[in-house]
Each structure stands twice: as structure tokens, then as C-alpha cells.
CSV table of C-alpha atoms in Angstrom, one decimal:
chain,number,residue,atom,x,y,z
A,89,MET,CA,2.0,14.5,14.7
A,90,THR,CA,1.5,15.0,10.7
A,91,LYS,CA,4.0,17.6,9.5
A,92,LEU,CA,2.0,19.1,6.5
A,93,ILE,CA,3.3,20.8,3.7
A,94,PRO,CA,2.0,23.6,1.1
A,95,ALA,CA,-0.7,22.3,-0.8
A,96,PHE,CA,-0.3,22.0,-4.8
A,97,THR,CA,-2.2,25.2,-6.4
A,98,THR,CA,-2.3,23.8,-9.9
A,99,MET,CA,-3.4,20.4,-10.6
A,100,GLN,CA,-2.7,19.0,-14.5
A,101,GLN,CA,-4.7,15.9,-16.1
A,102,TRP,CA,-1.7,13.7,-15.0
A,103,ASN,CA,-2.0,14.7,-11.6
A,104,VAL,CA,-5.4,12.8,-11.4
A,105,PRO,CA,-7.2,15.6,-9.9
A,106,ASP,CA,-10.3,13.5,-9.6
A,107,LEU,CA,-8.3,11.1,-7.0
A,108,SER,CA,-8.1,12.9,-3.7
A,109,VAL,CA,-5.1,11.1,-2.4
A,110,TYR,CA,-3.5,11.9,1.6
A,111,GLU,CA,-1.2,11.0,4.1
A,112,THR,CA,-3.1,9.2,6.9
A,113,THR,CA,-2.3,8.9,10.7
A,114,SER,CA,-4.1,6.0,12.5
A,115,LEU,CA,-5.6,7.8,15.7
A,116,SER,CA,-6.5,4.7,18.0
A,117,LYS,CA,-5.3,1.2,18.4
A,118,ILE,CA,-8.6,-0.1,18.5
A,119,SER,CA,-10.4,2.2,15.9
A,120,SER,CA,-10.3,2.7,12.2
A,121,VAL,CA,-10.4,6.5,12.2
A,122,THR,CA,-7.2,8.2,10.9
A,123,SER,CA,-6.4,11.8,10.6
A,124,ARG,CA,-5.4,13.3,7.1
A,125,GLY,CA,-2.2,15.0,6.9
A,126,ASN,CA,-0.3,15.7,3.3
A,127,THR,CA,-1.9,15.8,0.3
A,128,ILE,CA,-0.1,13.2,-1.9
A,129,VAL,CA,-0.2,14.4,-5.5
A,130,PRO,CA,0.0,11.7,-8.3
A,131,ASN,CA,2.9,12.2,-10.4
A,132,SER,CA,4.3,14.9,-8.6
A,133,ASP,CA,7.7,16.6,-9.8
A,134,VAL,CA,9.2,15.7,-6.6
A,135,PRO,CA,9.0,13.4,-3.9
A,136,ILE,CA,6.5,14.5,-1.3
A,137,PRO,CA,7.7,14.2,2.2
A,138,PHE,CA,5.9,12.6,5.3
A,139,GLU,CA,6.4,11.7,8.9
A,140,ASN,CA,4.6,10.1,11.7
A,141,GLU,CA,5.7,8.9,15.3
A,142,ASN,CA,7.0,6.0,13.6
A,143,PHE,CA,8.8,6.7,10.3
A,144,LYS,CA,10.0,9.8,8.4
A,145,GLY,CA,10.3,9.9,4.7
A,146,GLN,CA,9.5,10.7,1.1
A,147,ILE,CA,7.1,8.8,-1.6
A,148,LEU,CA,6.4,9.1,-4.9
A,149,LEU,CA,2.8,7.8,-6.4
A,150,LEU,CA,3.3,7.5,-9.9
A,151,LEU,CA,0.4,6.5,-12.2
A,152,ARG,CA,-0.3,6.1,-15.7
A,153,THR,CA,-2.3,8.5,-17.1
A,154,GLU,CA,-3.4,10.0,-20.7
A,155,PRO,CA,-1.8,12.5,-21.5
A,156,ARG,CA,1.1,11.2,-19.5
A,157,ALA,CA,3.3,13.3,-16.9
A,158,ALA,CA,6.4,14.1,-19.0
A,159,LYS,CA,8.4,13.6,-16.3
A,160,TRP,CA,7.8,10.4,-15.4
A,161,SER,CA,6.4,8.8,-18.9
A,162,ASN,CA,9.9,7.0,-19.7
A,163,LEU,CA,9.3,5.0,-16.5
A,164,PHE,CA,6.3,3.4,-17.8
A,165,VAL,CA,6.9,2.8,-21.8
A,166,GLY,CA,6.9,-0.7,-22.8
A,167,ARG,CA,6.2,-1.8,-19.2
A,168,ARG,CA,3.2,-3.2,-17.9
A,169,ARG,CA,2.2,-1.3,-15.3
A,170,SER,CA,-0.7,0.8,-13.7
A,171,PHE,CA,1.1,2.0,-11.1
A,172,TRP,CA,4.3,2.4,-9.5
A,173,ILE,CA,5.1,3.6,-5.9
A,174,GLN,CA,8.6,4.8,-4.9
A,175,LEU,CA,9.4,5.3,-1.3
A,176,GLN,CA,12.3,6.1,1.1
A,177,GLY,CA,12.8,6.8,4.8
A,178,GLN,CA,13.9,5.8,8.3
A,179,PHE,CA,12.2,4.2,10.9
A,180,LYS,CA,12.1,6.5,14.2
A,181,LYS,CA,11.2,3.2,16.2
A,182,ALA,CA,12.6,-0.7,15.0
A,183,PRO,CA,9.5,-2.6,13.9
A,184,GLN,CA,8.7,-5.6,16.1
A,185,GLY,CA,7.6,-8.7,14.3
A,186,GLN,CA,6.6,-8.7,10.7
A,187,VAL,CA,6.5,-5.6,8.3
A,188,TYR,CA,3.8,-5.6,5.9
A,189,ILE,CA,2.6,-3.5,3.1
A,190,GLY,CA,-0.5,-3.6,1.1
A,191,GLY,CA,-4.1,-2.4,1.2
A,192,GLU,CA,-7.0,-1.9,3.6
A,193,VAL,CA,-10.4,-0.4,3.7
A,194,PRO,CA,-12.0,1.2,6.8
A,195,LYS,CA,-14.6,-1.3,7.4
A,196,LYS,CA,-15.5,-4.8,6.6
A,197,LEU,CA,-16.0,-5.8,3.4
A,198,GLN,CA,-19.8,-6.5,2.1
A,199,LEU,CA,-19.4,-8.6,-1.2
A,200,GLY,CA,-22.1,-10.4,-3.5
A,201,VAL,CA,-22.0,-14.0,-4.6
A,202,ILE,CA,-20.2,-12.8,-7.8
A,203,THR,CA,-17.8,-10.5,-6.3
A,204,ARG,CA,-16.9,-13.1,-3.6
A,205,SER,CA,-16.4,-15.8,-6.4
A,206,PHE,CA,-13.9,-13.3,-8.1
A,207,CYS,CA,-12.3,-12.7,-4.8
A,208,THR,CA,-11.8,-16.3,-4.3
A,209,ILE,CA,-10.0,-16.6,-7.8
A,210,LEU,CA,-7.8,-13.5,-7.1
A,211,LEU,CA,-6.8,-14.8,-3.6
A,212,GLY,CA,-6.0,-18.1,-4.7
A,213,VAL,CA,-3.8,-17.1,-7.8
A,214,LEU,CA,-2.1,-14.6,-5.3
A,215,ASN,CA,-1.2,-17.5,-2.7
A,216,MET,CA,0.3,-19.4,-5.1
A,217,LEU,CA,2.6,-16.2,-6.1
A,218,VAL,CA,3.7,-14.7,-2.8
A,219,VAL,CA,4.6,-16.1,0.8
A,220,GLY,CA,3.1,-14.5,3.6
A,221,LEU,CA,0.1,-13.1,1.8
A,222,HIS,CA,-2.4,-12.0,4.8
A,223,TYR,CA,-6.0,-11.0,3.8
A,224,SER,CA,-9.2,-10.6,5.7
A,225,LEU,CA,-12.8,-9.5,4.7
A,226,GLY,CA,-12.6,-7.9,8.0
A,227,LEU,CA,-14.4,-8.7,11.4
A,228,THR,CA,-16.6,-6.5,13.7
A,229,SER,CA,-18.2,-6.6,16.8
A,230,PRO,CA,-20.6,-7.9,18.0
A,231,GLY,CA,-21.4,-10.3,14.9
A,232,ASP,CA,-18.0,-11.6,14.0
A,233,VAL,CA,-15.9,-10.8,17.4
A,234,GLU,CA,-17.2,-10.1,20.8
A,235,ARG,CA,-14.8,-7.2,21.7
A,236,VAL,CA,-14.4,-3.7,19.9
A,237,GLU,CA,-10.2,-4.7,20.5
A,238,ASP,CA,-10.4,-7.9,18.1
A,239,GLU,CA,-12.2,-6.4,14.9
A,240,GLU,CA,-9.9,-6.4,11.9
A,241,LEU,CA,-10.1,-4.3,8.7
A,242,GLY,CA,-10.7,-5.6,5.5
A,243,HIS,CA,-7.2,-5.9,3.7
A,244,ILE,CA,-4.9,-7.9,1.7
A,245,CYS,CA,-1.2,-7.2,2.9
A,246,PHE,CA,2.4,-8.6,1.8
A,247,PRO,CA,5.7,-9.1,4.5
A,248,LEU,CA,7.4,-5.9,3.0
A,249,HIS,CA,11.2,-7.0,2.3
A,250,SER,CA,10.5,-10.3,0.6
A,251,SER,CA,7.3,-8.7,-1.5
A,252,VAL,CA,8.4,-5.4,-2.8
A,253,ASP,CA,9.8,-5.4,-6.8
A,254,GLU,CA,13.0,-3.3,-5.1
A,255,PHE,CA,14.3,-3.3,-2.0
A,256,VAL,CA,17.9,-1.1,-1.1
A,257,CYS,CA,19.1,-0.8,2.6
A,258,SER,CA,21.9,2.2,2.8
A,259,PRO,CA,23.6,2.1,6.1
A,260,ALA,CA,24.3,5.2,8.2
A,261,GLY,CA,26.9,7.8,6.4
A,262,THR,CA,26.2,6.2,2.9
A,263,THR,CA,24.1,8.3,0.3
A,264,PRO,CA,20.7,6.5,-0.4
A,265,PRO,CA,19.7,6.0,-4.4
A,266,PRO,CA,17.5,9.0,-5.4
A,267,LEU,CA,13.8,8.5,-6.0
A,268,GLY,CA,12.0,8.9,-9.5
A,269,GLN,CA,14.9,6.3,-11.1
A,270,ASP,CA,14.0,3.1,-13.2
A,271,SER,CA,15.9,1.2,-10.6
A,272,PHE,CA,17.7,1.6,-7.5
A,273,GLY,CA,20.8,-0.7,-8.1
A,274,GLU,CA,19.4,-3.9,-6.2
A,275,SER,CA,21.2,-6.6,-8.6
A,276,ALA,CA,19.1,-10.0,-9.7
A,277,ALA,CA,21.1,-12.0,-7.4
A,278,ALA,CA,20.2,-9.8,-3.9
A,279,ARG,CA,16.6,-9.9,-5.3
A,280,ALA,CA,16.3,-13.5,-5.6
A,281,GLU,CA,18.0,-13.7,-2.1
A,282,ARG,CA,15.5,-11.2,-0.5
A,283,LYS,CA,12.5,-13.0,-2.2
A,284,ALA,CA,13.9,-16.5,-0.8
A,285,ALA,CA,14.8,-15.5,2.5
A,286,LYS,CA,13.1,-17.8,6.0
A,287,THR,CA,14.5,-15.4,8.5
A,288,LEU,CA,12.6,-12.4,9.7
A,289,TYR,CA,14.2,-9.4,8.4
A,290,GLN,CA,15.5,-6.8,10.8
A,291,TYR,CA,15.0,-3.2,10.4
A,292,ASN,CA,16.7,-0.7,12.5
A,293,THR,CA,16.9,3.3,13.0
A,294,ASP,CA,20.1,4.1,11.4
A,295,ASP,CA,20.1,3.0,8.0
A,296,THR,CA,17.8,4.3,5.3
A,297,TYR,CA,15.4,1.9,3.4
A,298,THR,CA,14.6,2.6,-0.5
A,299,PHE,CA,12.1,0.3,-2.3
A,300,SER,CA,9.2,0.3,-4.8
A,301,PHE,CA,6.2,-1.9,-6.0
A,302,PHE,CA,4.1,-1.9,-8.8
A,303,SER,CA,1.0,-3.2,-10.4
A,304,PHE,CA,-0.6,-3.8,-13.8
A,305,TYR,CA,-3.8,-5.1,-12.4
A,306,ILE,CA,-5.0,-1.9,-10.7
A,307,ASP,CA,-6.1,1.1,-12.5
A,308,PHE,CA,-6.4,4.0,-9.7
A,309,VAL,CA,-7.1,6.4,-12.5
A,310,ALA,CA,-10.0,4.5,-13.7
A,311,TRP,CA,-11.0,3.0,-10.3
A,312,LYS,CA,-11.0,-0.5,-11.6
A,313,LEU,CA,-9.3,-3.8,-11.8
A,314,VAL,CA,-8.0,-4.6,-15.1
A,315,HIS,CA,-6.0,-7.2,-17.2
A,316,VAL,CA,-6.7,-10.6,-14.8
A,317,PRO,CA,-6.5,-13.4,-16.7
A,318,GLY,CA,-10.0,-15.1,-16.6
A,319,LEU,CA,-11.9,-12.0,-15.3
A,320,PRO,CA,-13.6,-9.1,-16.9
A,321,THR,CA,-12.6,-5.7,-15.7
A,322,ILE,CA,-14.2,-5.0,-12.5
A,323,ASN,CA,-14.9,-1.3,-11.0
A,324,LEU,CA,-13.4,-1.3,-7.7
A,325,GLU,CA,-16.5,-0.5,-6.0
A,326,ARG,CA,-17.8,-3.9,-6.5
A,327,PHE,CA,-15.7,-4.5,-3.8
A,328,TRP,CA,-15.9,-1.6,-1.0
A,329,HIS,CA,-18.5,0.1,-2.6
A,330,THR,CA,-17.8,4.0,-2.0
A,331,MET,CA,-14.9,3.3,0.8
A,332,PRO,CA,-11.4,4.8,0.3
A,333,LEU,CA,-8.6,2.5,-0.2
A,334,ARG,CA,-5.6,2.9,1.9
A,335,ILE,CA,-2.0,1.8,0.8
A,336,VAL,CA,-0.4,0.9,4.4
A,337,SER,CA,2.6,-0.2,5.9
A,338,TYR,CA,2.7,-1.8,9.1
A,339,SER,CA,3.7,-4.0,11.8
A,340,VAL,CA,2.3,-7.0,13.7
A,341,ALA,CA,4.7,-7.7,17.2
A,342,ALA,CA,3.2,-11.3,17.7
A,343,GLU,CA,4.5,-12.6,14.3
A,344,GLN,CA,8.2,-13.2,15.0
A,345,GLY,CA,9.1,-15.4,12.0
A,346,THR,CA,8.4,-15.7,8.5
A,347,GLU,CA,6.6,-19.3,8.4
A,348,GLN,CA,3.3,-20.0,8.3
A,349,ARG,CA,3.0,-21.2,12.1
A,350,HIS,CA,4.6,-17.7,13.1
A,351,LYS,CA,1.6,-16.1,11.3
A,352,LYS,CA,-1.1,-14.5,13.5
A,353,PRO,CA,-4.7,-15.4,12.1
A,354,THR,CA,-5.9,-12.1,12.4
A,355,HIS,CA,-4.3,-8.4,11.9
A,356,THR,CA,-6.2,-6.6,14.8
A,357,GLN,CA,-5.8,-2.9,15.4
A,358,GLN,CA,-4.3,-3.3,18.8
A,359,ASP,CA,-1.6,-5.8,17.2
A,360,LYS,CA,-0.4,-3.2,14.8
A,361,GLU,CA,1.8,-0.3,14.6
A,362,TYR,CA,1.7,1.8,11.3
A,363,TYR,CA,4.5,3.0,9.6
A,364,MET,CA,3.1,4.7,6.6
A,365,GLY,CA,-0.8,5.2,5.1
A,366,VAL,CA,-1.9,6.8,1.9
A,367,GLU,CA,-5.5,7.3,1.7
A,368,MET,CA,-6.8,7.1,-1.9
A,369,ASP,CA,-10.4,8.5,-2.1
A,370,PRO,CA,-12.4,7.8,-5.3
A,371,LYS,CA,-15.5,10.3,-4.1
A,372,ALA,CA,-15.4,12.1,-7.8
A,373,ILE,CA,-14.7,9.2,-10.0
A,374,LEU,CA,-17.9,7.2,-8.5
A,375,ALA,CA,-19.8,10.9,-8.5
A,376,ALA,CA,-19.2,10.4,-12.1
A,377,ARG,CA,-20.4,7.0,-12.6
A,378,GLY,CA,-23.7,7.6,-10.5
A,379,VAL,CA,-22.2,5.9,-7.6
A,380,ARG,CA,-23.3,7.6,-4.3
């Protein structure tokens, strides 16, 4: 059961009130239905705690806004970043298989010819840059697969340990770095070794994990894909219409290694164990654009 915290009573412009953000908990192993929990306030002054049956932690969702959030503006000065997510916590059950982080939507993506060509370009670039990338436009029954259990959500995800921008493991009994910093202290050598690792990283329930990831190419405030070389600025609803986007972390028990031969062709709901889910609902942003 998700633990709730008191709702924020005053939203400032830098808290992006038009973007509704919630912690989510998966309700079924064979369904995309989720339950909403904590409100995740962008650019909150303090990390927001969350807990589910598999993970307990806290999160900072930092977005580049105008005006900027005074407390976090220094983290964006001189940097090519549209968003920056920092997360810290402990696993309540040790993951079995590869742990991913990325984005998914509740249903299969329905793309037009032009948007599909944009996706082909983007995925081609990402495949060259990220080892272990997994993506799908989604599979539904009975059209694509015969059984509901074999359905797959539209998603693009990356191995968490090797793909995030910074990763620090604090052994039990030590103090983990606080969220909200420019850096958690991972050295360049440690980062290079982590990203080049060929073995499956083993998480446990004793240590505390602190990590962050950011991007210059997705502007959640404007709900647009931006700054991608060779592509125009694109409204995100071109890809998944009015569906919310979920930033998720999950494991796939069937994947027991890092090489291509270890990857499962599909990430079905029945194979996934979720550790974190943050849903971004752009309903107000889309309404202002006349999208229903």
C-alpha cells in the first residue's frame, strides 16, 4: 500500500501546476491499471518520500522553468538539461534480473507515418549510444498477441545501473549523500567502469542507492521533444496522444545477463516487478493547446 503525504497547499509557477504528477503503484501483473499515491511536486524544496511493496525512498523531480525555482536554479545554470530526476532509497526485495529505468505509456502507441519516421531516427541514435536499450510500441490482444498476459505497454527503457548519469551505493551503516546536490560524489573512473560493466549488477536490501538522470531533449513543462539534431520541435502528444507518461523502474526476472542474448524480446506486465512509478498527466497543458 502506498503511503500518502500531505498535499501541497500552494503551487508556484516553478512547481508547474499545469502538469499533474503522481506516484503510481501497479495493481496487477497482467494489467496496465495503476493506483495514484503521493503528489510529486516538481521543484519541491525537499525530496518527496514514497514507498511501495518493493522499494522505499525519496525523489526530487527538477524541471527547468521560467521563472526558475530559486533553490534549484544553480543546478541548471550553464547546463544542457531540461529535467533532472534524483532518487534515493532501498529495495525491500532484492531484484531478480535486469533492473530498468525509463518511460512507458498505459497503452499501445498509434503512430502516423511521419511520427513513426521520427521514432525510427531517434531509436537508431539511442541504440548507438546506450547498451541494453529496450523499446516497444506496444502489443495488445487479440490483435498482436493471443493472451492478455502477453500484452506489452509502449515503452523505452535502459538498464538502470549502467545508464543513469550518476550512481552511488552506500553500504549499510554509512550515510548516503543528500539529494539536491550538484554531484553525489561518483568519480569519473567509477562512472566509466560502471558504464562499461559486462556483468549483471547485483542489488540488495541492505545498501542505499542514490542515482540521478537528466536530459536536454524532453521538455516536460512545454510537453515537447526539443533540441534533437535533425528533428523539429515536436509536441509529445504526437507520439502518445493524450495518454500520461510514466517514469518507471522495474526488473525483468527472465533477463539474467547484460548481453543481447540475455534480453527478453518483450517486457510483458507479468514479467515485470515495479520499484518506482511517477505518472505525468499533461491534461491541462493539452487543453490549453485544444487537444482533447
